[in-house]
Structures are given as C-alpha cells and as structure tokens.
Amino acid sequence: MFHLYDSLNLGKIYTIAEMSANHAGKLENAIQIVHEAKKCGADCLKIQTYTADTITINCHDGCFTFHGGLWDNMNLYELYNSAYTPWEWQPIIKRECDKAGIDFLSTPFDNTAVDFLEEMGCEAYKIASFEIVDIPLIEYTASKGKPMIISCGMASEEEIKDALDACHRMNNYQVVLLKCCSEYPTDISNLNLNMIADMKKKFQVTVGLSDHSMGYLSDIVAVALGAQVIEKHFCLSRKIENADSEFSMEPKEFEEMIKAVNSVNPMRGRIQYGPSKGEMEEYKCRRSLFVVKDIKAGEILTTDNVRSIRPNNGLKPKELNRVLGKKAKGDLKFGTPLSYSMINTEEDY
C-alpha cells in the first residue's frame, strides 16, 4: 500500500529518498540504500526506470552533449548508460522495500517502463521535470489510476496546467506537484520557494519540493511555505562517485532533515490571538495596577500610591489615567490589586 495520502492526512511531511544513480552500478549498494533510507525515517524509496535507449539515442551531435555544469562535455547516451538502474534489479529492489516497510516509487520515461512497473505492482508514479512536456507519456501513466507526483522544474504555468489536464482526462485526480529547480546542484538563489504557495493556490493540489540544493535549510523553508512532500537524492556516501553523488544526501543528513521538516508544522500552528496554553503560567506576569503605598479611605489615588507593576491581578494599565485623582472608598493596603469597586467614581459615571 502506498502511504502518501495517509501521511498527509496526519499532517506529516512525506519524504522521498531518490536513489537515482547512487547505487554506482552495484546491486548490493541499491539494497543497502533501501535499508538506510528506512532507518533514517524516509517514507519512500524512489528509483528511475529507463535505459539509455529508451530515454535518448546514441548521437554525438552538439545538442546531445552537456556544456558546462556537473556533466560538462558528457554525451547524453553515455551519462544515462552509466547512471541507469538495470531493470532486472528493480523487482528485487521493490521486494526489499516491501520487506523493509518503506514505500516504493519509480519514474518511468516511456510507455514500456510504465508497463514494466505495472507488472511489478508499482503503486505510484513520478514524472520527471524534463518529461512534464511529454503529454502522451503523462496520459498513459495517469491512465493506470495510481497517484501521480509531477516535478515542475523549468515548467511554465501553461505546461503545468497541460500536465494536470492530461491526468484529469484519464480521470486521475491523485496528483502532487513538486516545485523544482533542474540545476545540479541548485544554487539557493534559484530555488524561488515562494512559488510553493502560489502553486497551491493556482492549481489547487498538494505541492512539495524536489530539492537538488545542498543541506536542508531549503526544505525547512519549503515546508514553512506549505510544502507537504520533500524529495532529495540519497546516497550511502558522497565518496562513492557516480552521476548524482555530488548533490545527494548521506544517511545522517537525511535523518536530520526528516526531523527538521517534521518540526515545522507544529511551529506553524494555527491563527490564535491571545495567550497559548503554554503561556498561561506566564500570563500572570503581565502588568496591572496595584496599590504600592497604604491608602486611607477618602485619600486620592496618585502616581505615588498606584503603579503599573507585575503581576496581572489588578486593572489593566490603560486604566491608570481614569483612576488617578479618584478617592479610595475604604482603606487599601500595600500590595492590593486595584479594582473599580475600591474607588469612589460617582462624579464621573
């Protein structure tokens, strides 16, 4: 069972550990990543289902080569051939997730990947930012009736709407949008996290963050702004070099992030003016008007014998000017909280 909506209904941040290429070509690494992600408290382990041939072609023309960035001068086919998760591993990884008690999720990159994942019993799908414009793929994936998580890196408002409409045409309304910056790693000045609230309002769906920045400050801010799902790349160690290791989180970091983001919603609380439950004991320390010198009956109240002090048992300090110059009805002892019942005010009321 996929637990995304169970977590959201409990007010919990749903955290996705993206394995991607961090297995570094070894199945034993992939299996260990499953268990480390579970140990850290991740809700879901995500992989990607493609081959170099299903995602691109082996062409060396200039448009097939990265220019600058993490994969500078690397050919697309070479990158994906080195980074993909072998399909024969994927049922093994899912079974390991089932045994460990962690949700399993994959990103299909073509219809054959969807069919393969359906045979595996995949219970939810992720659409990558680069594929948000592939409406036929989105329609085919959404037609399976499973929850859809769609990353929106680089996407225009119209492209996001097109992707949502594609899901809706398939009668699939179980859609989560992830704010994303498709820069690896992401410079924090390019995160534009204020879009999270705007996306929630504009598209009326659950919104989260697919985050490629280092650390987890951005994830805390995202949750404070309304994100309910956080996806981060997850590795055993950044020392195990692969296509994604440089912008991935190690287990201890991921565990710290989960604790941090799940502390945000209790901090956000609700709209409440006045003292909170936790403030009630301190509430008594507010100032109020007290008798600070003995006052005889008929004596005039002055700033010498009445003051605003702590605690809050007397009249509010804003009443000071209304009581000054009035006469005491009876003797008032030092330390008495002042009330109108103690003051002769008939000439004023």
Short mmCIF file of C-alpha atoms in Angstrom, two decimals:
data_model
loop_
_atom_site.label_atom_id
_atom_site.label_comp_id
_atom_site.label_asym_id
_atom_site.label_seq_id
_atom_site.Cartn_x
_atom_site.Cartn_y
_atom_site.Cartn_z
CA MET A 1 0.00 0.00 0.00
CA PHE A 2 1.28 3.45 -0.93
CA HIS A 3 1.09 5.69 2.17
CA LEU A 4 1.38 9.18 0.69
CA TYR A 5 -2.13 10.35 1.50
CA ASP A 6 -2.13 8.62 4.90
CA SER A 7 0.91 10.69 5.86
CA LEU A 8 -0.56 13.92 4.52
CA ASN A 9 -3.82 13.33 6.39
CA LEU A 10 -1.80 13.02 9.60
CA GLY A 11 -0.07 16.33 8.90
CA LYS A 12 3.25 14.55 8.36
CA ILE A 13 5.75 15.59 5.70
CA TYR A 14 6.10 12.78 3.16
CA THR A 15 9.80 12.28 2.46
CA ILE A 16 11.16 10.59 -0.66
CA ALA A 17 14.72 9.26 -0.86
CA GLU A 18 15.75 9.32 -4.52
CA MET A 19 18.31 6.61 -5.26
CA SER A 20 18.90 7.51 -8.93
CA ALA A 21 22.50 6.59 -9.84
CA ASN A 22 23.75 6.33 -6.25
CA HIS A 23 23.87 2.52 -6.45
CA ALA A 24 27.03 3.19 -8.53
CA GLY A 25 26.40 0.08 -10.63
CA LYS A 26 26.19 -2.37 -7.71
CA LEU A 27 23.00 -4.14 -6.65
CA GLU A 28 24.34 -4.57 -3.11
CA ASN A 29 24.57 -0.76 -2.85
CA ALA A 30 20.96 -0.45 -4.02
CA ILE A 31 19.79 -2.92 -1.38
CA GLN A 32 21.77 -1.14 1.33
CA ILE A 33 20.28 2.22 0.24
CA VAL A 34 16.77 0.77 0.79
CA HIS A 35 17.57 -0.16 4.37
CA GLU A 36 19.49 3.03 5.16
CA ALA A 37 16.59 5.12 3.85
CA LYS A 38 14.17 3.18 6.03
CA LYS A 39 16.46 3.52 9.05
CA CYS A 40 16.62 7.29 8.51
CA GLY A 41 12.82 7.53 8.59
CA ALA A 42 12.18 8.13 4.88
CA ASP A 43 8.63 7.33 3.79
CA CYS A 44 9.55 6.28 0.28
CA LEU A 45 12.46 4.98 -1.79
CA LYS A 46 12.42 6.16 -5.41
CA ILE A 47 14.24 4.83 -8.44
CA GLN A 48 14.12 5.61 -12.17
CA THR A 49 13.05 3.21 -14.90
CA TYR A 50 14.81 3.82 -18.20
CA THR A 51 17.68 2.67 -20.35
CA ALA A 52 19.93 4.89 -22.43
CA ASP A 53 17.99 3.69 -25.48
CA THR A 54 14.54 4.49 -24.06
CA ILE A 55 15.50 8.00 -23.00
CA THR A 56 17.73 9.18 -25.88
CA ILE A 57 19.78 7.97 -28.87
CA ASN A 58 23.50 7.36 -29.21
CA CYS A 59 24.27 10.51 -31.14
CA HIS A 60 27.26 12.77 -30.67
CA ASP A 61 25.96 15.92 -32.33
CA GLY A 62 26.40 19.07 -30.25
CA CYS A 63 22.82 19.15 -28.94
CA PHE A 64 23.34 15.72 -27.35
CA THR A 65 26.28 16.93 -25.25
CA PHE A 66 26.26 18.81 -21.93
CA HIS A 67 28.05 22.15 -21.99
CA GLY A 68 29.09 23.29 -18.51
CA GLY A 69 27.86 22.11 -15.14
CA LEU A 70 28.36 18.79 -13.39
CA TRP A 71 28.36 16.70 -16.59
CA ASP A 72 30.35 19.05 -18.83
CA ASN A 73 31.25 17.54 -22.24
CA MET A 74 29.41 14.32 -21.43
CA ASN A 75 27.21 12.76 -24.09
CA LEU A 76 23.57 12.13 -23.05
CA TYR A 77 23.73 8.47 -24.02
CA GLU A 78 26.94 7.93 -22.06
CA LEU A 79 25.51 9.63 -18.97
CA TYR A 80 22.30 7.62 -18.92
CA ASN A 81 24.06 4.38 -19.77
CA SER A 82 26.28 4.85 -16.71
CA ALA A 83 23.52 6.08 -14.40
CA TYR A 84 20.51 3.85 -15.09
CA THR A 85 19.21 1.19 -12.72
CA PRO A 86 19.18 -2.20 -14.52
CA TRP A 87 15.59 -3.33 -14.98
CA GLU A 88 16.34 -6.83 -13.68
CA TRP A 89 17.29 -5.24 -10.34
CA GLN A 90 14.06 -3.31 -9.96
CA PRO A 91 11.72 -6.12 -8.80
CA ILE A 92 14.42 -7.09 -6.29
CA ILE A 93 14.61 -3.50 -5.00
CA LYS A 94 10.82 -3.30 -4.71
CA ARG A 95 10.65 -6.59 -2.81
CA GLU A 96 13.34 -5.28 -0.47
CA CYS A 97 11.25 -2.11 0.09
CA ASP A 98 8.20 -4.25 0.85
CA LYS A 99 10.17 -6.30 3.37
CA ALA A 100 11.64 -3.19 4.98
CA GLY A 101 8.26 -1.44 5.17
CA ILE A 102 9.09 1.56 3.02
CA ASP A 103 7.04 2.76 0.03
CA PHE A 104 8.45 2.15 -3.44
CA LEU A 105 8.15 4.65 -6.29
CA SER A 106 9.65 4.93 -9.74
CA THR A 107 9.90 7.43 -12.57
CA PRO A 108 9.04 5.87 -15.95
CA PHE A 109 10.47 7.56 -19.02
CA ASP A 110 8.43 5.80 -21.70
CA ASN A 111 5.41 3.52 -22.05
CA THR A 112 7.48 0.35 -21.88
CA ALA A 113 8.73 1.45 -18.47
CA VAL A 114 5.14 2.01 -17.30
CA ASP A 115 4.17 -1.48 -18.49
CA PHE A 116 7.19 -2.99 -16.75
CA LEU A 117 6.38 -1.19 -13.48
CA GLU A 118 2.73 -2.23 -13.71
CA GLU A 119 3.84 -5.87 -13.89
CA MET A 120 5.94 -5.22 -10.76
CA GLY A 121 2.89 -3.88 -8.90
CA CYS A 122 4.16 -0.29 -8.66
CA GLU A 123 1.59 1.71 -6.67
CA ALA A 124 2.51 5.26 -7.69
CA TYR A 125 4.43 7.09 -10.40
CA LYS A 126 6.70 10.09 -10.65
CA ILE A 127 7.01 12.24 -13.76
CA ALA A 128 10.41 13.93 -14.05
CA SER A 129 10.73 17.65 -14.76
CA PHE A 130 12.16 17.03 -18.21
CA GLU A 131 9.18 14.83 -19.10
CA ILE A 132 6.46 17.26 -17.97
CA VAL A 133 6.07 18.26 -21.64
CA ASP A 134 5.57 14.63 -22.73
CA ILE A 135 1.78 14.70 -22.55
CA PRO A 136 1.27 11.27 -24.18
CA LEU A 137 3.55 9.71 -21.52
CA ILE A 138 1.69 11.51 -18.73
CA GLU A 139 -1.68 10.38 -20.09
CA TYR A 140 -0.54 6.78 -20.38
CA THR A 141 0.94 6.78 -16.88
CA ALA A 142 -2.09 8.51 -15.34
CA SER A 143 -4.42 6.02 -17.04
CA LYS A 144 -3.20 3.35 -14.62
CA GLY A 145 -5.14 5.12 -11.86
CA LYS A 146 -2.21 5.40 -9.44
CA PRO A 147 -1.07 8.53 -7.55
CA MET A 148 0.99 10.82 -9.77
CA ILE A 149 3.84 13.02 -8.50
CA ILE A 150 4.97 15.52 -11.11
CA SER A 151 8.15 17.60 -10.87
CA CYS A 152 7.81 21.08 -12.36
CA GLY A 153 11.43 22.12 -12.95
CA MET A 154 11.65 24.61 -15.83
CA ALA A 155 7.90 24.32 -16.48
CA SER A 156 5.76 27.29 -17.43
CA GLU A 157 2.34 27.79 -15.89
CA GLU A 158 0.78 26.55 -19.14
CA GLU A 159 2.93 23.41 -19.18
CA ILE A 160 1.96 22.56 -15.61
CA LYS A 161 -1.71 23.05 -16.48
CA ASP A 162 -1.29 20.82 -19.56
CA ALA A 163 0.20 18.08 -17.38
CA LEU A 164 -2.64 18.33 -14.86
CA ASP A 165 -5.22 18.33 -17.64
CA ALA A 166 -3.63 15.18 -19.06
CA CYS A 167 -4.12 13.43 -15.70
CA HIS A 168 -7.67 14.69 -15.39
CA ARG A 169 -8.56 13.43 -18.89
CA MET A 170 -7.65 10.00 -17.58
CA ASN A 171 -9.93 10.59 -14.54
CA ASN A 172 -6.86 10.69 -12.33
CA TYR A 173 -7.04 13.44 -9.70
CA GLN A 174 -4.43 11.95 -7.33
CA VAL A 175 -1.76 14.45 -8.35
CA VAL A 176 1.03 16.09 -6.36
CA LEU A 177 3.13 18.84 -7.93
CA LEU A 178 6.74 19.35 -6.85
CA LYS A 179 8.41 22.74 -7.12
CA CYS A 180 11.81 22.03 -8.58
CA CYS A 181 14.87 23.75 -9.96
CA SER A 182 16.58 21.49 -12.50
CA GLU A 183 20.07 22.69 -11.70
CA TYR A 184 22.51 20.13 -10.27
CA PRO A 185 23.35 21.13 -7.59
CA THR A 186 20.94 24.04 -7.22
CA ASP A 187 22.19 27.48 -6.24
CA ILE A 188 19.86 28.56 -3.41
CA SER A 189 19.24 31.89 -5.12
CA ASN A 190 17.47 29.97 -7.89
CA LEU A 191 15.09 27.99 -5.66
CA ASN A 192 12.21 30.54 -5.78
CA LEU A 193 10.40 28.80 -2.94
CA ASN A 194 7.68 31.44 -2.81
CA MET A 195 6.22 29.64 -5.81
CA ILE A 196 5.04 26.85 -3.49
CA ALA A 197 2.19 28.91 -2.04
CA ASP A 198 1.36 30.29 -5.48
CA MET A 199 1.23 26.78 -6.99
CA LYS A 200 -1.08 25.56 -4.22
CA LYS A 201 -3.44 28.46 -4.82
CA LYS A 202 -3.27 28.35 -8.61
CA PHE A 203 -3.55 24.61 -9.19
CA GLN A 204 -5.47 23.52 -6.07
CA VAL A 205 -3.34 20.42 -5.45
CA THR A 206 -0.84 19.20 -2.87
CA VAL A 207 2.55 20.79 -3.52
CA GLY A 208 6.02 19.72 -2.40
CA LEU A 209 9.67 20.30 -3.26
CA SER A 210 12.07 18.22 -5.32
CA ASP A 211 15.30 19.67 -3.98
CA HIS A 212 18.76 19.50 -5.52
CA SER A 213 20.39 22.07 -3.23
CA MET A 214 22.90 21.06 -0.59
CA GLY A 215 21.86 20.79 3.04
CA TYR A 216 18.25 21.02 4.17
CA LEU A 217 17.61 24.65 5.04
CA SER A 218 15.68 24.98 1.78
CA ASP A 219 13.46 22.06 2.80
CA ILE A 220 12.62 23.64 6.15
CA VAL A 221 11.72 26.89 4.39
CA ALA A 222 9.66 24.98 1.81
CA VAL A 223 7.59 23.28 4.49
CA ALA A 224 7.09 26.60 6.27
CA LEU A 225 5.71 27.90 2.96
CA GLY A 226 3.30 24.98 2.61
CA ALA A 227 5.24 22.09 1.03
CA GLN A 228 3.93 18.68 2.12
CA VAL A 229 6.29 16.40 0.19
CA ILE A 230 10.09 16.59 0.13
CA GLU A 231 12.23 14.64 -2.34
CA LYS A 232 16.02 14.56 -2.03
CA HIS A 233 18.71 12.45 -3.69
CA PHE A 234 20.03 9.88 -1.22
CA CYS A 235 23.38 8.10 -1.15
CA LEU A 236 25.37 5.87 1.17
CA SER A 237 28.33 8.24 0.90
CA ARG A 238 29.30 11.05 -1.46
CA LYS A 239 32.69 9.32 -1.64
CA ILE A 240 31.04 6.61 -3.77
CA GLU A 241 31.29 8.55 -7.01
CA ASN A 242 28.52 8.43 -9.59
CA ALA A 243 26.44 10.83 -11.69
CA ASP A 244 24.39 12.02 -8.68
CA SER A 245 26.71 11.70 -5.68
CA GLU A 246 27.82 15.34 -5.57
CA PHE A 247 24.30 16.67 -4.82
CA SER A 248 22.98 13.74 -2.75
CA MET A 249 22.40 13.47 0.99
CA GLU A 250 24.15 10.95 3.19
CA PRO A 251 22.04 8.96 5.71
CA LYS A 252 22.79 11.07 8.80
CA GLU A 253 21.96 14.25 6.89
CA PHE A 254 18.73 12.77 5.57
CA GLU A 255 17.70 11.69 9.08
CA GLU A 256 18.38 15.20 10.41
CA MET A 257 16.36 16.69 7.54
CA ILE A 258 13.35 14.48 8.27
CA LYS A 259 13.32 15.53 11.92
CA ALA A 260 13.72 19.18 10.95
CA VAL A 261 10.96 19.34 8.35
CA ASN A 262 8.53 17.47 10.59
CA SER A 263 9.09 20.02 13.36
CA VAL A 264 7.93 22.87 11.13
CA ASN A 265 4.17 22.25 11.04
CA PRO A 266 3.81 22.22 14.84
CA MET A 267 5.66 25.55 14.81
CA ARG A 268 3.29 26.96 12.19
CA GLY A 269 0.34 26.15 14.44
CA ARG A 270 -2.92 27.97 13.86
CA ILE A 271 -4.25 31.51 13.87
CA GLN A 272 -4.71 32.37 17.57
CA TYR A 273 -4.51 35.76 19.21
CA GLY A 274 -4.09 35.93 22.97
CA PRO A 275 -2.16 33.55 25.22
CA SER A 276 -1.44 30.00 24.13
CA LYS A 277 -1.89 27.09 26.51
CA GLY A 278 1.84 27.10 27.16
CA GLU A 279 1.80 30.80 28.05
CA MET A 280 -0.91 30.63 30.71
CA GLU A 281 1.51 30.33 33.63
CA GLU A 282 3.47 33.34 32.38
CA TYR A 283 0.30 35.28 31.63
CA LYS A 284 0.04 36.20 35.30
CA CYS A 285 3.28 38.16 34.97
CA ARG A 286 1.66 40.84 32.84
CA ARG A 287 1.45 44.30 34.39
CA SER A 288 -1.62 45.71 36.11
CA LEU A 289 -2.49 48.46 38.61
CA PHE A 290 -1.57 47.86 42.24
CA VAL A 291 -1.61 49.83 45.45
CA VAL A 292 2.07 50.47 46.20
CA LYS A 293 1.56 52.51 49.42
CA ASP A 294 -1.12 52.19 52.08
CA ILE A 295 -4.12 54.38 51.18
CA LYS A 296 -6.66 55.65 53.70
CA ALA A 297 -10.39 55.84 52.94
CA GLY A 298 -11.11 59.09 51.07
CA GLU A 299 -7.47 59.55 50.10
CA ILE A 300 -6.77 60.49 46.48
CA LEU A 301 -5.10 57.99 44.17
CA THR A 302 -1.83 59.33 42.73
CA THR A 303 1.16 58.05 40.83
CA ASP A 304 2.84 57.84 44.21
CA ASN A 305 0.45 55.26 45.66
CA VAL A 306 -0.78 53.47 42.49
CA ARG A 307 1.52 51.99 39.86
CA SER A 308 1.58 49.59 36.92
CA ILE A 309 3.57 46.55 38.07
CA ARG A 310 3.63 42.80 37.66
CA PRO A 311 1.51 40.59 38.13
CA ASN A 312 -1.79 40.99 36.28
CA ASN A 313 -4.38 40.74 39.11
CA GLY A 314 -5.42 44.40 39.02
CA LEU A 315 -6.93 46.73 36.47
CA LYS A 316 -5.21 46.97 33.10
CA PRO A 317 -2.51 49.68 32.92
CA LYS A 318 -4.53 51.58 30.31
CA GLU A 319 -6.99 52.46 33.13
CA LEU A 320 -4.35 54.46 35.05
CA ASN A 321 -5.42 57.92 33.87
CA ARG A 322 -9.06 57.11 34.67
CA VAL A 323 -8.36 56.26 38.32
CA LEU A 324 -5.80 58.93 39.16
CA GLY A 325 -7.44 61.73 41.16
CA LYS A 326 -10.25 59.49 42.39
CA LYS A 327 -10.80 58.75 46.09
CA ALA A 328 -10.49 55.39 47.79
CA LYS A 329 -13.80 54.04 49.18
CA GLY A 330 -12.01 52.37 52.05
CA ASP A 331 -8.56 51.64 53.38
CA LEU A 332 -6.34 49.97 50.77
CA LYS A 333 -3.27 48.03 51.85
CA PHE A 334 0.11 47.99 50.15
CA GLY A 335 0.16 45.19 47.54
CA THR A 336 -3.59 45.25 46.82
CA PRO A 337 -4.57 44.73 43.17
CA LEU A 338 -6.73 47.72 42.25
CA SER A 339 -10.31 47.33 41.03
CA TYR A 340 -13.08 49.84 40.31
CA SER A 341 -15.05 48.52 43.29
CA MET A 342 -12.41 50.13 45.55
CA ILE A 343 -12.73 53.63 44.03
CA ASN A 344 -15.33 56.34 44.52
CA THR A 345 -16.20 57.25 40.90
CA GLU A 346 -19.79 58.52 41.11
CA GLU A 347 -18.79 62.01 39.94
CA ASP A 348 -17.55 60.50 36.67
CA TYR A 349 -20.24 57.93 35.86
#
